[in-house]
CSV table of C-alpha atoms and ligand atoms in Angstrom, one decimal:
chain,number,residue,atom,x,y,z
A,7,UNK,CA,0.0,0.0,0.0
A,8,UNK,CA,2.6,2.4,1.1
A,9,UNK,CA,4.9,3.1,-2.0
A,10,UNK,CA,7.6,4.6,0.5
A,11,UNK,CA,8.2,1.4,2.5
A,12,UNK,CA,10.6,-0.1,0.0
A,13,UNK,CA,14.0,-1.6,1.1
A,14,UNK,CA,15.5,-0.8,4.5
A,15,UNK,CA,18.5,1.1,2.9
A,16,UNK,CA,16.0,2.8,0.4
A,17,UNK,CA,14.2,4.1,4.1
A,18,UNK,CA,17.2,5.3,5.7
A,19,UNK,CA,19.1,6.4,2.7
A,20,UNK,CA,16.8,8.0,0.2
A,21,UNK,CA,13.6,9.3,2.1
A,22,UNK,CA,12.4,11.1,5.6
A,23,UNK,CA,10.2,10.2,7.7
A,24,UNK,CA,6.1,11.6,8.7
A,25,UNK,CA,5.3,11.2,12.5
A,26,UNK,CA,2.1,12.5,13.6
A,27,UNK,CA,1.0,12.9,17.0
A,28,UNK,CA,-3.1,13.2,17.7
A,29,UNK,CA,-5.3,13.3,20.3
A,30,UNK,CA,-7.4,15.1,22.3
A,31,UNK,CA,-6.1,18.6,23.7
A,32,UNK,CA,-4.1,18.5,27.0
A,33,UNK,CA,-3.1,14.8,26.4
A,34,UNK,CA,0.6,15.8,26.0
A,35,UNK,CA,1.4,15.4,22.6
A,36,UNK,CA,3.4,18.7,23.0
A,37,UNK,CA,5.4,17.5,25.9
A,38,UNK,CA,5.9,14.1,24.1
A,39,UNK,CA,7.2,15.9,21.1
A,40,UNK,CA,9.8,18.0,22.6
A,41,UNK,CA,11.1,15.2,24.7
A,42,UNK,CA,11.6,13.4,21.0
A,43,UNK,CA,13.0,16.3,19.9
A,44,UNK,CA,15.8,16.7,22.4
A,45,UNK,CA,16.7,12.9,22.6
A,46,UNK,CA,17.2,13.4,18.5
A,47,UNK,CA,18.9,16.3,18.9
A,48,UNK,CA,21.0,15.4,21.7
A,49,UNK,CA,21.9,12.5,18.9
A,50,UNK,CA,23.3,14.8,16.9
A,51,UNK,CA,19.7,14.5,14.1
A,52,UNK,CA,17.8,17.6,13.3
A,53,UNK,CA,14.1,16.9,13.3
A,54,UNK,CA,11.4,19.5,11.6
A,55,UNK,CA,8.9,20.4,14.0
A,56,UNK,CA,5.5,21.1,12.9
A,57,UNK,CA,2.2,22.4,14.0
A,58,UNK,CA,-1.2,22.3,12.6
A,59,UNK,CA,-3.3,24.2,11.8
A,60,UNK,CA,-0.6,26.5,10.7
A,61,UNK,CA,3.2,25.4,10.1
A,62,UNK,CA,4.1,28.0,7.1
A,63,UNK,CA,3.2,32.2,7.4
A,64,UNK,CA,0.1,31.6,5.6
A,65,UNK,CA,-1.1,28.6,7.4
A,66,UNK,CA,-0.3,30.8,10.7
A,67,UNK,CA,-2.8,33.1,9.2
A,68,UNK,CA,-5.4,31.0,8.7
A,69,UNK,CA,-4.8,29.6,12.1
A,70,UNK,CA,-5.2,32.9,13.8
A,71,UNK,CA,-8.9,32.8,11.6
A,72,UNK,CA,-9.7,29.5,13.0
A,73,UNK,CA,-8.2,29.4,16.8
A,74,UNK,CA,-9.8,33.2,16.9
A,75,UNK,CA,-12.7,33.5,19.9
A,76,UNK,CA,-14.0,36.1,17.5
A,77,UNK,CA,-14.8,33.2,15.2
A,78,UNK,CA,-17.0,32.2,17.2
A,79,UNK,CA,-19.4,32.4,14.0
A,80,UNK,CA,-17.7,30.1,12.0
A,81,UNK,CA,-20.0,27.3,10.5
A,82,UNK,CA,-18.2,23.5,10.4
A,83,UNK,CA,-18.1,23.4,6.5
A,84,UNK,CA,-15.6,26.7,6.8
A,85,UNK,CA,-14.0,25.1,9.4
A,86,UNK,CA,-13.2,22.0,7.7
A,87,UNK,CA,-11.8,23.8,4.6
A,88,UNK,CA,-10.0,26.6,6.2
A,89,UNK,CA,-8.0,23.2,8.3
A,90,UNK,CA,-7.8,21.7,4.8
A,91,UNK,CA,-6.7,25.0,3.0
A,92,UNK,CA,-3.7,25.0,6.0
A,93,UNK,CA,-3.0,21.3,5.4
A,94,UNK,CA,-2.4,22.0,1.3
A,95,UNK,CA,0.2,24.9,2.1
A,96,UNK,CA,1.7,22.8,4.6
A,97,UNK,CA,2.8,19.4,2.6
A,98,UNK,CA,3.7,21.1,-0.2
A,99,UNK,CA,5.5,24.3,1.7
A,100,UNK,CA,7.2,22.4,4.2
A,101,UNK,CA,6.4,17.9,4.5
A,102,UNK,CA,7.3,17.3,0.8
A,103,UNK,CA,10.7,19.4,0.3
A,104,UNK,CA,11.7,18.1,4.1
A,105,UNK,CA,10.6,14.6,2.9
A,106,UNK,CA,12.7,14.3,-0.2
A,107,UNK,CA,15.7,15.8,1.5
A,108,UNK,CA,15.7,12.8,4.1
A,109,UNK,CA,14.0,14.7,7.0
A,110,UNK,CA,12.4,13.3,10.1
A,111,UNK,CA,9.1,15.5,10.6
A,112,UNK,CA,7.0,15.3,14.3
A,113,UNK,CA,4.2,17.0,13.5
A,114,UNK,CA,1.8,18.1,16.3
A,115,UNK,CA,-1.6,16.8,14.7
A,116,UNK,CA,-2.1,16.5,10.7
A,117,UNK,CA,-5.2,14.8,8.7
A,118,UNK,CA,-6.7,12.9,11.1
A,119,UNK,CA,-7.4,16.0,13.4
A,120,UNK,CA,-9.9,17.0,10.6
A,121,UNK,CA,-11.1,13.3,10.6
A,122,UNK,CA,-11.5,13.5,14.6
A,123,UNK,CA,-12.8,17.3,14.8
A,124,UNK,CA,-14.7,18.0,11.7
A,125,UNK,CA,-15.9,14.2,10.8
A,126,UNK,CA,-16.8,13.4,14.0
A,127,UNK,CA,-16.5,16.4,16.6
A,128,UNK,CA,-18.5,18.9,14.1
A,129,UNK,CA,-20.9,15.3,12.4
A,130,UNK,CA,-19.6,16.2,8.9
A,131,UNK,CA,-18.8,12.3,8.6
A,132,UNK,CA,-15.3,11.0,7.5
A,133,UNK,CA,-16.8,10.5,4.1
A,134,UNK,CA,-17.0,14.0,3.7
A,135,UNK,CA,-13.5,15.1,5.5
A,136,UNK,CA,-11.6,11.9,3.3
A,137,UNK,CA,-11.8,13.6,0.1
A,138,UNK,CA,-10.5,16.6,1.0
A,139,UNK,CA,-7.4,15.4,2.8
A,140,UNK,CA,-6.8,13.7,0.1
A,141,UNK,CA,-6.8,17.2,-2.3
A,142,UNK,CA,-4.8,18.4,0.6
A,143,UNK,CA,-2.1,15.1,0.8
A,144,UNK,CA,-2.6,14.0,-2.7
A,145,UNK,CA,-0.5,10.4,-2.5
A,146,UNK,CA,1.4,11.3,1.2
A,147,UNK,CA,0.4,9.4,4.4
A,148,UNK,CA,2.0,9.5,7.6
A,149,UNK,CA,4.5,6.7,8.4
A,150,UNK,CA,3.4,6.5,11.8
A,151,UNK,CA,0.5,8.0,14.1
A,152,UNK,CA,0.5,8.3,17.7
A,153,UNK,CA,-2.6,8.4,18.7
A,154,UNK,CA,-2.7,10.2,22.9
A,155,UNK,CA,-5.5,8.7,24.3
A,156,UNK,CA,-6.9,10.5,27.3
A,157,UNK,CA,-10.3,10.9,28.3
A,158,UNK,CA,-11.4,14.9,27.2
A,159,UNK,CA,-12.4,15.4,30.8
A,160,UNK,CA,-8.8,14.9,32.3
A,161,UNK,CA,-7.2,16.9,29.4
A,162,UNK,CA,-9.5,19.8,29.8
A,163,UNK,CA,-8.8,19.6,33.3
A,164,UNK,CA,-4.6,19.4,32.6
A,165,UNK,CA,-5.5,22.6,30.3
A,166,UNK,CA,-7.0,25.5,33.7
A,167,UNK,CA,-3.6,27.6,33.7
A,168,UNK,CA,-3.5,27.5,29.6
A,169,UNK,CA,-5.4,30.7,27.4
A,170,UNK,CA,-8.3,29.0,25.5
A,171,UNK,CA,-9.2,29.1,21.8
A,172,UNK,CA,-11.8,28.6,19.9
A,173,UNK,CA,-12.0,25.1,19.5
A,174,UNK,CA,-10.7,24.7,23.4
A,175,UNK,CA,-13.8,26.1,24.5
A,176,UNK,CA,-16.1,24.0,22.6
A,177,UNK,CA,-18.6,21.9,25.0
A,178,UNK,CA,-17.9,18.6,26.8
A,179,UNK,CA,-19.8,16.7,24.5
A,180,UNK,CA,-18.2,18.3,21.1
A,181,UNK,CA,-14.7,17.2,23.3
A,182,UNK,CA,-16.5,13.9,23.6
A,183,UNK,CA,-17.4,13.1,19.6
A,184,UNK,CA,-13.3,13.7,18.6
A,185,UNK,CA,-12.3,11.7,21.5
A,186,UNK,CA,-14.6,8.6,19.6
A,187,UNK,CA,-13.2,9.8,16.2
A,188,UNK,CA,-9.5,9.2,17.7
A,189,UNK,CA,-10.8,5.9,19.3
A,190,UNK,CA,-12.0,4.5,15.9
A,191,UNK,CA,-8.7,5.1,14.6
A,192,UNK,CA,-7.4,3.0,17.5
A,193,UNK,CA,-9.5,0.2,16.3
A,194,UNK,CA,-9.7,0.6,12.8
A,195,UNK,CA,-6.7,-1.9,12.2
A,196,UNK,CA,-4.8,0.8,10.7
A,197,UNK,CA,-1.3,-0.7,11.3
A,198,UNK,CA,0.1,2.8,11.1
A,199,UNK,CA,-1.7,3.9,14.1
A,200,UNK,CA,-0.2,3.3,17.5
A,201,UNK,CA,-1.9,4.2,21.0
A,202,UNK,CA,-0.2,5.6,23.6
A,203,UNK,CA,-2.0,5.9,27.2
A,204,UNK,CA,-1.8,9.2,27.8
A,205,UNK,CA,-3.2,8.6,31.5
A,206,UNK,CA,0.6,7.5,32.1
A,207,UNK,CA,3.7,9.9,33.3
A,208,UNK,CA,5.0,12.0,30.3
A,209,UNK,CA,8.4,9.4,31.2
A,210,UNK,CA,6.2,6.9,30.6
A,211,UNK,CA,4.6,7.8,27.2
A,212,UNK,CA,7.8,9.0,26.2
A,213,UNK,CA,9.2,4.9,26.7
A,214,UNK,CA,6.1,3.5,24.9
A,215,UNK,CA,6.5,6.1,22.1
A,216,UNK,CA,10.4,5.0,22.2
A,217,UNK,CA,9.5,1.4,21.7
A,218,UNK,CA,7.8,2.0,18.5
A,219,UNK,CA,10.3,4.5,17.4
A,220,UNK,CA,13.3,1.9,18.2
A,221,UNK,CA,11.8,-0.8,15.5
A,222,UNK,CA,11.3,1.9,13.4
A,223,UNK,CA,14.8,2.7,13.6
A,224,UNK,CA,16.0,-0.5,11.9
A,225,UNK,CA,14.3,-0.5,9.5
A,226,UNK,CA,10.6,-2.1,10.8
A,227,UNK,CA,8.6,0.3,9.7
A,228,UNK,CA,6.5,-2.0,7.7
A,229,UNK,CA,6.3,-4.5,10.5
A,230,UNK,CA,5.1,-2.3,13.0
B,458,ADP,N1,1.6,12.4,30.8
B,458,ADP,C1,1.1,13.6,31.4
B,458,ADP,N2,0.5,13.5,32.7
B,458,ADP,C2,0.1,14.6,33.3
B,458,ADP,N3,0.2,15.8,32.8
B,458,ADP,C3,0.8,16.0,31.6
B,458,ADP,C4,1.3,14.9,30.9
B,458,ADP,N4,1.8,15.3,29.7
B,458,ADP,C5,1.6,16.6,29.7
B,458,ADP,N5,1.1,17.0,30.9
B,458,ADP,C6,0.7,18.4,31.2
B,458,ADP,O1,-0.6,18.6,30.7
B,458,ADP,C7,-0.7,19.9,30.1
B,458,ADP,C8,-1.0,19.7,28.6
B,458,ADP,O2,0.1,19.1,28.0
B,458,ADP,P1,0.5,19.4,26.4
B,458,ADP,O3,1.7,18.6,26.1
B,458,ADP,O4,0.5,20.8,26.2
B,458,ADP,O5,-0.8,18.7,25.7
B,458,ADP,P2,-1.4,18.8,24.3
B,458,ADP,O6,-0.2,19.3,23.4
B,458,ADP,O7,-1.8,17.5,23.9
B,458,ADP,O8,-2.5,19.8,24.4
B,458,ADP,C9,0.6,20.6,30.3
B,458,ADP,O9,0.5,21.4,31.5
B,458,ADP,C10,1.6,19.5,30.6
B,458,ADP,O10,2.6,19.8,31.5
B,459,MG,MG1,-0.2,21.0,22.2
């Protein structure tokens, strides 16, 4: 399926890598990112950090539009376009060029944010959200997904000190509807998705996020 996952060398030699971390806010995908970051960095690799929405100066626009409490307005459609509209500028700004020069990316959330929020959080429906990625993606998937699973309740509550957008401040039950969209992923088969319980210590999700990352390392990626 995965036209990337050729032949170990061809993996370490001739392309980068596309890590995604999802799930829920305040389930420490941020912290877990930046602990990656330094280990790879202490290790002498320089990893591209990305955020979505935004990750280029126009997707940081749009991001302001979307993340804005003066949206408050905003219908789901816009929504879901506007992420999409981000997503576009993003792979072929910043993923593709950093993938084709050999790069490892950590992106905090990508395409299945849209699938979590606006197919499930906002009831568009994947089938409507799929499509779009896609114009967004064209032929690029992640290699690997880490998927933070923490009930929305404890993240909100992780989140009292933190200033609130938009999408922050959205009701329990909105919070509730991602949180399934990021658990159907989790049983979906999808060998590129990988949970990690985000109830655990931050040292904790940072060893089981290791683990995976270790196999991947020599050359497993398709076995993960
Ligand atoms: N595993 C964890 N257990 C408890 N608190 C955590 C954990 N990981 C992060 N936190 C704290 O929870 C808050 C949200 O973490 P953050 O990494 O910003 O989450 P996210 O990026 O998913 O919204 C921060 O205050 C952070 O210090
Ligand atoms: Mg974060």
């Amino acid at each position: 399926m995965n036209p990337r996952s050729n032949e170990q060398q061809d993996l370490a030699e001739h392309r980068g890598l596309l890590i995604t971390f999802e799930g829920p806010e305040g389930s420490g995908k941020t912290t877990l990112i930046k602990a990656i970051a330094e280990l790879m960095t202490s290790r002498g690799e320089q990893p591209l950090l990305i955020r979505e929405p935004g990750g280029t100066a126009i997707g940081e626009r749009i991001r302001n539009i979307l993340l804005d409490t003066a949206s408050e307005g905003m219908c789901s459609e816009t929504e879901l376009l506007l992420m999409v509209a981000s997503r576009a500028q993003l792979v072929r700004e910043k993923i593709a060029p950093a993938l084709a020069a050999g790069m490892i990316i950590l992106c905090d959330r990508f395409a299945d944010a849209s699938v979590a929020y606006q197919g499930y959080g906002r009831e568009l429906g994947e089938s409507t959200v799929a499509p779009l990625n896609k114009v967004a993606l064209g032929d690029l998937e992640p290699d690997l997904t880490f998927l933070c699973l923490l009930p929305p309740a404890e993240g909100q509550a992780r989140l009292v000190n933190r200033a609130t957008d938009r999408l922050d401040r959205e009701t329990a039950l909105f919070h509730e509807k991602v949180y399934e969209g990021y658990q159907a992923m989790a049983v979906s088969g999808d060998l590129r998705f990988k949970v990690i319980d985000a109830t655990a210590s931050p040292a904790e999700m940072l060893a089981a996020t290791l683990g995976h990352l270790k196999r991947l390392e020599h050359g497993l990626l398709k076995y993960l």
